[in-house]
Amino acid sequence: MPNIQTPIPEKTIERLSEYRRTLLACHRQGITHVFSHILAGMHGITAVQVRRDLMLIGFSSDTKKGYDVKVLIDFIDDILYSKNTMNVAVIGMGHLGQAITKYFNSKKLNIRITAAFDIDPAKVGTTILDIPCYHIDDFEEVASNNDISIVILSLPSSIAAQYAVPIINAGIKGVLNFTSAPLNFMQGIVVENYDITTILEKVAYFVKANEENTNQ
Amino acid sequence: MPNIQTPIPEKTIERLSEYRRTLLACHRQGITHVFSHILAGMHGITAVQVRRDLMLIGFSSDTKKGYDVKVLIDFIDDILYSKNTMNVAVIGMGHLGQAITKYFNSKKLNIRITAAFDIDPAKVGTTILDIPCYHIDDFEEVASNNDISIVILSLPSSIAAQYAVPIINAGIKGVLNFTSAPLNFMQGIVVENYDITTILEKVAYFVKANEENTNQ
């Protein structure tokens, strides 16, 4: 949960990011305009929700033709992105770390994973997926020297807390924590604790609840 | 977003899953009782929130000693889990699919990944992380015969939508979709669209917003 005050709600930010990807797909297919109810349908939400989100960022449409796809993409880009590229480091270059790196860097974002950290001697000093892999003990120095703003934690949960102090010392501004050890930092560091197990358990719970409803 | 009506809110279900893991860690360390404010502190939330969540599921504590750790774990288990094991299949056994499989099956959940699907001839017909890997074309038949309830989609976004019909035909009850192509099913199938890019973009947005606040 980001720990700052901001005028745009978290959920709206998430949806803007999702709209943007859908709009990019539309743009690639040569679609120039899209109505709010079409965009809504693609995301399984209401048109009212879409219009409310876009009003919140001050975007209005030609009501006859719907939203101009290209203009809306640029508008959302201005809200979501820095003009400058943001550098991201991955701590823990196992399967999950590599999956995340491959996934992100294949997309045209101006958030780039530019450094990886691990303890495995077979990985340290090599290049994995075009990213240099450093020893985790060198994190503070390497992160400071390479202008890293955001850290992704994809290492074993049991050792995640060890990296809280190096993260603070390196001046990291945002943490995306995939371990099941929730981390809390002081004001000024944005943390998103994003435990995959929680989500699977949630799906399982609602599947069970559905079955119980059906059996009643 | 699960598409059913239920008396327990989604966010509470997520927190119960998180409390449970913390409680298990306490239990392993020999801690028998925990106060709501301690549990709250470990999750970066308020004690009021913890008490509200537990009241919602009808759990009350000995106010002198705090919550009984073992009793509370069992209580949450009854809420969250089926008595029976739930079988999960992973579609797309690349880095992300393997990371997820390794991660989940290392935990003692009664949700187990028991089948994998891919198109890579080097994977199909083999066993990966102790899970048999089948060709994706056989999904419907294999899933039906192996009592699969939940599917995890960790395949390229561009082909995710192709598997909507096989998923319905196989009688799948829940989908955890890691691709950036949001999927919507009819009533009765629980879907959680869980795009990692969205979360990284959200962290980046709040980092940027923080920086702009500081510079003002």
Coordinates of C-alpha atoms in Angstrom, one line a residue:
Chain A
M1 CA 0.0 0.0 0.0
P2 CA 1.7 3.2 -1.1
N3 CA 2.1 5.4 2.0
I4 CA 1.7 8.8 0.6
Q5 CA -1.2 11.2 0.0
T6 CA -2.1 11.6 -3.6
P7 CA -5.2 12.9 -5.4
I8 CA -5.5 9.8 -7.6
P9 CA -6.7 6.7 -5.9
E10 CA -4.6 3.5 -6.1
K11 CA -7.4 1.5 -7.9
T12 CA -7.7 4.2 -10.5
I13 CA -3.9 4.1 -11.1
E14 CA -4.2 0.3 -11.6
R15 CA -7.0 0.7 -14.0
L16 CA -5.3 3.5 -16.0
S17 CA -2.3 1.1 -16.5
E18 CA -4.7 -1.6 -17.7
Y19 CA -6.7 0.8 -20.0
R20 CA -3.4 1.9 -21.5
R21 CA -2.4 -1.6 -22.5
T22 CA -5.8 -2.3 -24.0
L23 CA -5.6 1.0 -25.9
L24 CA -2.1 0.2 -27.2
A25 CA -3.6 -3.1 -28.5
C26 CA -6.4 -1.2 -30.2
H27 CA -3.9 1.3 -31.7
R28 CA -1.9 -1.5 -33.2
Q29 CA -5.0 -2.9 -34.8
G30 CA -5.7 0.5 -36.4
I31 CA -8.6 1.4 -34.1
T32 CA -8.7 5.2 -33.7
H33 CA -11.7 5.7 -31.4
V34 CA -13.2 3.7 -28.6
F35 CA -16.4 4.2 -26.5
S36 CA -16.3 4.0 -22.8
H37 CA -18.7 1.0 -22.7
I38 CA -16.4 -0.9 -25.1
L39 CA -13.3 -0.2 -23.0
A40 CA -15.4 -1.1 -19.9
G41 CA -16.5 -4.4 -21.5
M42 CA -12.9 -5.4 -22.2
H43 CA -12.1 -5.0 -18.5
G44 CA -15.3 -6.5 -17.1
I45 CA -16.3 -3.2 -15.4
T46 CA -19.0 -0.6 -16.0
A47 CA -18.8 2.3 -18.4
V48 CA -19.5 4.7 -15.5
Q49 CA -16.3 3.5 -13.8
V50 CA -14.3 4.1 -17.0
R51 CA -15.8 7.6 -17.4
R52 CA -15.2 8.4 -13.7
D53 CA -11.5 7.3 -13.9
L54 CA -10.9 9.5 -17.0
M55 CA -12.8 12.5 -15.6
L56 CA -10.6 12.2 -12.5
I57 CA -7.5 12.7 -14.6
G58 CA -9.2 15.5 -16.6
F59 CA -9.8 13.6 -19.8
S60 CA -12.9 14.2 -21.8
S61 CA -14.1 12.6 -25.1
D62 CA -15.9 13.5 -28.2
T63 CA -19.2 12.0 -27.3
K64 CA -20.1 11.2 -30.9
K65 CA -16.9 9.2 -31.7
G66 CA -15.8 8.0 -28.3
Y67 CA -12.2 8.5 -26.9
D68 CA -9.4 9.2 -29.3
V69 CA -7.2 6.2 -28.7
K70 CA -3.8 7.8 -29.5
V71 CA -4.6 11.0 -27.5
L72 CA -5.8 9.0 -24.5
I73 CA -2.6 6.8 -24.5
D74 CA -0.4 10.0 -24.5
F75 CA -2.6 11.5 -21.8
I76 CA -2.3 8.4 -19.5
D77 CA 1.5 8.3 -20.2
D78 CA 1.8 11.8 -18.9
I79 CA 0.0 10.8 -15.7
L80 CA 1.7 7.4 -15.1
Y81 CA 5.3 7.9 -16.3
S82 CA 8.3 10.0 -15.6
K83 CA 9.8 11.6 -18.6
N84 CA 13.0 9.8 -17.5
T85 CA 13.6 6.1 -17.5
M86 CA 13.3 4.5 -14.0
N87 CA 15.9 1.9 -13.2
V88 CA 14.8 -1.2 -11.4
A89 CA 16.9 -3.9 -9.6
V90 CA 15.8 -7.5 -9.0
I91 CA 17.0 -9.1 -5.7
G92 CA 16.9 -12.8 -6.2
M93 CA 17.5 -14.1 -9.7
G94 CA 15.8 -17.5 -9.4
H95 CA 12.9 -18.6 -11.5
L96 CA 10.6 -15.8 -10.3
G97 CA 13.2 -13.1 -10.7
Q98 CA 14.1 -14.3 -14.2
A99 CA 10.4 -14.6 -15.2
I100 CA 9.7 -11.0 -14.0
T101 CA 12.8 -9.6 -15.8
K102 CA 12.0 -11.3 -19.0
Y103 CA 8.4 -10.2 -18.8
F104 CA 9.0 -6.6 -18.0
N105 CA 11.9 -5.9 -20.3
S106 CA 10.1 -7.4 -23.3
K107 CA 7.6 -4.6 -22.9
K108 CA 8.2 -1.1 -24.1
L109 CA 8.0 0.6 -20.7
N110 CA 10.2 3.4 -19.5
I111 CA 10.7 1.4 -16.3
R112 CA 13.6 -1.0 -17.0
I113 CA 15.2 -3.7 -15.0
T114 CA 18.9 -2.9 -15.3
A115 CA 20.5 -4.9 -12.5
A116 CA 20.1 -8.2 -10.7
F117 CA 21.4 -9.5 -7.4
D118 CA 21.9 -13.0 -6.2
I119 CA 24.2 -15.1 -4.1
D120 CA 24.6 -18.1 -6.4
P121 CA 28.3 -18.1 -7.6
A122 CA 27.1 -19.5 -11.0
K123 CA 25.1 -16.3 -11.5
V124 CA 27.2 -13.6 -9.9
G125 CA 29.5 -11.8 -12.4
T126 CA 27.5 -13.1 -15.4
T127 CA 24.8 -11.5 -17.5
I128 CA 21.3 -13.0 -17.3
L129 CA 18.7 -11.9 -19.8
D130 CA 21.1 -9.0 -20.8
I131 CA 21.2 -7.8 -17.2
P132 CA 24.4 -7.8 -15.1
C133 CA 24.1 -10.0 -12.0
Y134 CA 25.9 -8.8 -8.9
H135 CA 26.5 -10.3 -5.5
I136 CA 23.8 -9.3 -3.1
D137 CA 26.4 -8.1 -0.6
D138 CA 27.3 -5.3 -3.1
F139 CA 23.7 -4.1 -3.3
E140 CA 24.1 -0.8 -1.6
E141 CA 27.1 0.3 -3.7
V142 CA 25.8 -1.0 -7.0
A143 CA 22.3 0.4 -6.5
S144 CA 23.6 3.9 -5.6
N145 CA 26.0 4.0 -8.5
N146 CA 23.5 2.8 -11.0
D147 CA 20.6 5.2 -10.2
I148 CA 18.3 2.4 -9.1
S149 CA 14.9 3.8 -7.9
I150 CA 12.8 0.6 -7.4
V151 CA 13.7 -2.8 -6.1
I152 CA 11.8 -6.1 -6.8
L153 CA 12.2 -8.7 -4.0
S154 CA 12.0 -12.2 -5.4
L155 CA 14.2 -14.0 -2.9
P156 CA 13.2 -16.5 -0.2
S157 CA 10.8 -15.0 2.3
S158 CA 12.9 -16.0 5.2
I159 CA 15.8 -13.7 4.3
A160 CA 13.8 -10.8 2.8
A161 CA 13.9 -8.6 6.0
Q162 CA 17.7 -8.6 5.9
Y163 CA 17.6 -6.3 2.9
A164 CA 15.5 -3.6 4.5
V165 CA 18.5 -1.6 5.7
P166 CA 20.5 -1.8 2.5
I167 CA 17.4 -0.7 0.6
I168 CA 17.0 2.4 2.8
N169 CA 20.8 3.1 2.7
A170 CA 20.9 2.9 -1.1
G171 CA 18.1 5.6 -1.4
I172 CA 15.6 3.2 -3.0
K173 CA 12.2 4.9 -3.5
G174 CA 9.9 2.0 -4.2
V175 CA 9.8 -1.7 -3.3
L176 CA 7.7 -4.4 -5.0
N177 CA 7.9 -7.3 -2.5
F178 CA 6.9 -10.8 -3.9
T179 CA 7.9 -12.6 -0.8
S180 CA 5.4 -13.7 1.8
A181 CA 7.2 -11.6 4.5
P182 CA 5.4 -8.3 4.6
L183 CA 7.9 -5.3 4.8
N184 CA 7.1 -1.9 6.1
F185 CA 9.3 1.1 5.6
M186 CA 9.2 4.6 6.9
Q187 CA 7.3 7.4 5.1
G188 CA 8.9 8.1 1.7
I189 CA 9.4 4.6 0.5
V190 CA 6.5 3.1 -1.5
V191 CA 6.0 -0.5 -0.7
E192 CA 3.7 -3.0 -2.5
N193 CA 3.6 -6.4 -0.7
Y194 CA 2.4 -8.7 -3.4
D195 CA 2.3 -12.2 -2.2
I196 CA 1.1 -14.7 -4.9
T197 CA 0.0 -17.3 -2.3
T198 CA -2.6 -14.8 -0.9
I199 CA -4.2 -14.5 -4.3
L200 CA -4.3 -18.2 -5.0
E201 CA -5.8 -18.8 -1.6
K202 CA -8.4 -16.1 -2.3
V203 CA -9.4 -17.7 -5.6
A204 CA -9.6 -21.1 -3.8
Y205 CA -11.8 -19.5 -1.1
F206 CA -14.3 -18.1 -3.6
V207 CA -14.3 -21.4 -5.6
K208 CA -15.2 -23.2 -2.3
A209 CA -17.9 -20.5 -1.5
N210 CA -19.4 -21.0 -5.0
E211 CA -19.6 -24.7 -4.6
E212 CA -21.2 -24.4 -1.2
N213 CA -23.8 -22.0 -2.7
T214 CA -24.5 -24.4 -5.5
N215 CA -24.9 -27.3 -3.1
Q216 CA -27.4 -25.5 -1.0
Chain B
M1 CA -12.5 -9.8 -9.0
P2 CA -14.5 -12.8 -7.8
N3 CA -17.9 -12.5 -9.4
I4 CA -20.0 -14.0 -6.6
Q5 CA -21.9 -12.6 -3.6
T6 CA -20.3 -13.6 -0.3
P7 CA -20.6 -12.3 3.2
I8 CA -16.8 -12.0 3.7
P9 CA -15.2 -9.2 1.8
E10 CA -12.3 -9.9 -0.6
K11 CA -9.8 -7.8 1.4
T12 CA -10.6 -9.6 4.6
I13 CA -10.0 -13.0 2.8
E14 CA -6.6 -11.7 1.7
R15 CA -5.7 -10.5 5.2
L16 CA -6.9 -13.8 6.8
S17 CA -4.5 -15.6 4.4
E18 CA -1.7 -13.3 5.5
Y19 CA -2.5 -13.5 9.2
R20 CA -2.5 -17.3 8.9
R21 CA 1.1 -17.3 7.5
T22 CA 2.3 -15.0 10.3
L23 CA 0.5 -17.1 12.9
L24 CA 2.2 -20.3 11.5
A25 CA 5.6 -18.6 11.8
C26 CA 4.7 -17.7 15.4
H27 CA 3.6 -21.2 16.1
R28 CA 6.9 -22.6 14.8
Q29 CA 8.7 -20.3 17.2
G30 CA 6.7 -21.6 20.1
I31 CA 4.6 -18.5 20.6
T32 CA 1.2 -19.6 22.0
H33 CA -0.6 -16.3 22.2
V34 CA -0.5 -13.0 20.2
F35 CA -2.3 -9.7 20.8
S36 CA -4.1 -7.9 18.0
H37 CA -1.8 -5.0 18.0
I38 CA 1.2 -7.3 17.6
L39 CA -0.4 -9.1 14.7
A40 CA -1.4 -5.6 13.3
G41 CA 2.2 -4.3 13.6
M42 CA 3.6 -7.2 11.6
H43 CA 1.3 -6.4 8.7
G44 CA 1.5 -2.6 8.9
I45 CA -2.2 -2.2 9.7
T46 CA -4.2 -1.1 12.7
A47 CA -5.2 -3.4 15.6
V48 CA -8.8 -2.2 14.9
Q49 CA -8.6 -3.7 11.5
V50 CA -7.3 -7.0 12.8
R51 CA -10.1 -7.2 15.4
R52 CA -12.7 -6.2 12.9
D53 CA -11.6 -9.0 10.5
L54 CA -11.6 -11.6 13.2
M55 CA -15.0 -10.5 14.6
L56 CA -16.3 -10.8 11.0
I57 CA -15.4 -14.5 11.0
G58 CA -16.8 -14.9 14.6
F59 CA -13.5 -15.3 16.4
S60 CA -13.0 -13.8 19.8
S61 CA -10.0 -13.7 22.1
D62 CA -9.1 -14.0 25.7
T63 CA -8.5 -10.3 26.2
K64 CA -5.9 -10.9 28.9
K65 CA -3.6 -13.2 26.9
G66 CA -4.5 -12.2 23.3
Y67 CA -5.4 -14.7 20.5
D68 CA -4.6 -18.3 21.0
V69 CA -2.3 -18.9 18.0
K70 CA -3.1 -22.6 17.3
V71 CA -6.8 -22.1 17.8
L72 CA -6.9 -19.1 15.5
I73 CA -4.9 -21.0 12.7
D74 CA -7.4 -23.8 12.8
F75 CA -10.3 -21.3 12.8
I76 CA -8.9 -19.5 9.7
D77 CA -8.2 -22.9 8.0
D78 CA -11.9 -23.8 8.4
I79 CA -12.9 -20.5 6.7
L80 CA -10.3 -20.6 3.9
Y81 CA -9.9 -24.2 3.0
S82 CA -11.9 -27.0 1.7
K83 CA -11.5 -30.2 3.7
N84 CA -10.5 -31.8 0.4
T85 CA -7.3 -30.9 -1.5
M86 CA -7.9 -28.6 -4.5
N87 CA -6.0 -29.5 -7.6
V88 CA -4.5 -26.7 -9.7
A89 CA -3.1 -26.8 -13.2
V90 CA -0.6 -24.4 -14.7
I91 CA -0.9 -23.4 -18.3
G92 CA 2.4 -22.2 -19.6
M93 CA 5.5 -23.8 -17.9
G94 CA 8.0 -21.1 -18.7
H95 CA 10.0 -19.3 -16.1
L96 CA 6.9 -17.8 -14.5
G97 CA 5.0 -21.1 -14.5
Q98 CA 7.9 -22.9 -13.0
A99 CA 8.5 -20.2 -10.4
I100 CA 4.9 -20.3 -9.3
T101 CA 4.8 -24.2 -9.2
K102 CA 8.0 -24.3 -7.1
Y103 CA 6.8 -21.6 -4.8
F104 CA 3.3 -23.0 -4.1
N105 CA 4.2 -26.7 -3.8
S106 CA 7.0 -25.9 -1.4
K107 CA 4.3 -24.7 1.0
K108 CA 2.0 -26.9 3.0
L109 CA -1.3 -25.8 1.4
N110 CA -4.1 -28.1 0.6
I111 CA -4.1 -26.4 -2.8
R112 CA -1.6 -28.3 -4.9
I113 CA -0.4 -27.8 -8.4
T114 CA -0.8 -31.3 -9.9
A115 CA -0.5 -30.7 -13.7
A116 CA 1.3 -28.5 -16.1
F117 CA 0.6 -27.7 -19.8
D118 CA 2.9 -26.3 -22.5
I119 CA 3.6 -26.6 -26.2
D120 CA 7.4 -27.0 -26.0
P121 CA 8.2 -30.5 -27.2
A122 CA 11.2 -30.5 -24.8
K123 CA 8.7 -30.2 -21.9
V124 CA 5.6 -32.1 -23.0
G125 CA 5.7 -35.7 -21.8
T126 CA 8.3 -35.0 -19.1
T127 CA 8.0 -34.2 -15.4
I128 CA 8.9 -30.7 -14.3
L129 CA 9.2 -30.1 -10.5
D130 CA 7.5 -33.4 -9.9
I131 CA 4.5 -32.4 -12.0
P132 CA 3.6 -34.1 -15.2
C133 CA 3.6 -31.8 -18.2
Y134 CA 1.0 -32.3 -20.9
H135 CA 0.5 -30.8 -24.3
I136 CA -1.8 -27.8 -24.1
D137 CA -4.1 -29.3 -26.8
D138 CA -5.0 -32.1 -24.3
F139 CA -6.0 -29.6 -21.6
E140 CA -9.8 -30.3 -21.6
E141 CA -9.4 -34.1 -21.3
V142 CA -6.5 -34.1 -18.8
A143 CA -8.1 -31.5 -16.6
S144 CA -11.5 -33.3 -16.5
N145 CA -9.8 -36.6 -15.7
N146 CA -7.6 -35.2 -13.0
D147 CA -10.2 -33.3 -11.0
I148 CA -8.6 -29.9 -11.7
S149 CA -10.5 -27.0 -10.0
I150 CA -8.3 -24.0 -10.6
V151 CA -6.1 -22.9 -13.5
I152 CA -3.1 -20.6 -13.4
L153 CA -2.5 -18.9 -16.7
S154 CA 1.2 -18.0 -17.1
L155 CA 1.5 -18.1 -20.9
P156 CA 2.0 -15.3 -23.4
S157 CA -0.8 -12.7 -23.1
S158 CA -1.4 -12.8 -26.9
I159 CA -2.7 -16.4 -26.7
A160 CA -4.4 -16.4 -23.3
A161 CA -7.9 -15.8 -24.7
Q162 CA -7.7 -19.1 -26.7
Y163 CA -8.0 -21.1 -23.6
A164 CA -11.3 -19.5 -22.3
V165 CA -13.4 -22.2 -24.0
P166 CA -11.3 -25.2 -23.0
I167 CA -11.4 -23.8 -19.4
I168 CA -15.2 -23.6 -19.4
N169 CA -15.5 -27.0 -21.1
A170 CA -13.3 -28.7 -18.5
G171 CA -15.5 -27.4 -15.7
I172 CA -12.8 -25.2 -14.2
K173 CA -14.1 -23.2 -11.2
G174 CA -11.4 -20.6 -10.7
V175 CA -8.8 -18.9 -12.9
L176 CA -5.7 -17.0 -11.7
N177 CA -4.6 -15.0 -14.8
F178 CA -1.1 -13.7 -14.8
T179 CA -1.2 -12.5 -18.4
S180 CA -1.9 -8.9 -19.2
A181 CA -5.0 -9.9 -21.3
P182 CA -7.9 -9.6 -18.8
L183 CA -10.3 -12.5 -19.1
N184 CA -14.0 -12.5 -18.1
F185 CA -16.0 -15.6 -17.7
M186 CA -19.7 -16.1 -17.0
Q187 CA -21.1 -16.2 -13.5
G188 CA -19.8 -19.3 -11.7
I189 CA -16.1 -19.1 -12.6
V190 CA -14.0 -17.1 -10.2
V191 CA -11.4 -15.0 -12.0
E192 CA -8.5 -13.1 -10.6
N193 CA -6.7 -11.0 -13.2
Y194 CA -3.3 -10.4 -11.7
D195 CA -1.1 -8.5 -14.1
I196 CA 2.4 -7.9 -12.6
T197 CA 3.1 -5.0 -14.9
T198 CA 0.1 -3.1 -13.4
I199 CA 1.6 -3.3 -9.9
L200 CA 5.1 -2.2 -11.0
E201 CA 3.6 0.7 -12.9
K202 CA 1.6 1.6 -9.7
V203 CA 4.8 1.6 -7.6
A204 CA 6.5 3.7 -10.2
Y205 CA 3.7 6.2 -10.2
F206 CA 3.7 6.7 -6.5
V207 CA 7.5 6.9 -6.5
K208 CA 7.2 9.7 -9.1
A209 CA 4.4 11.4 -7.1
N210 CA 6.6 11.2 -4.0
E211 CA 9.5 12.9 -5.8
E212 CA 7.3 15.6 -7.1
N213 CA 6.0 16.3 -3.6
T214 CA 9.5 16.5 -2.3
N215 CA 10.6 18.9 -5.1
Q216 CA 7.8 21.3 -4.5

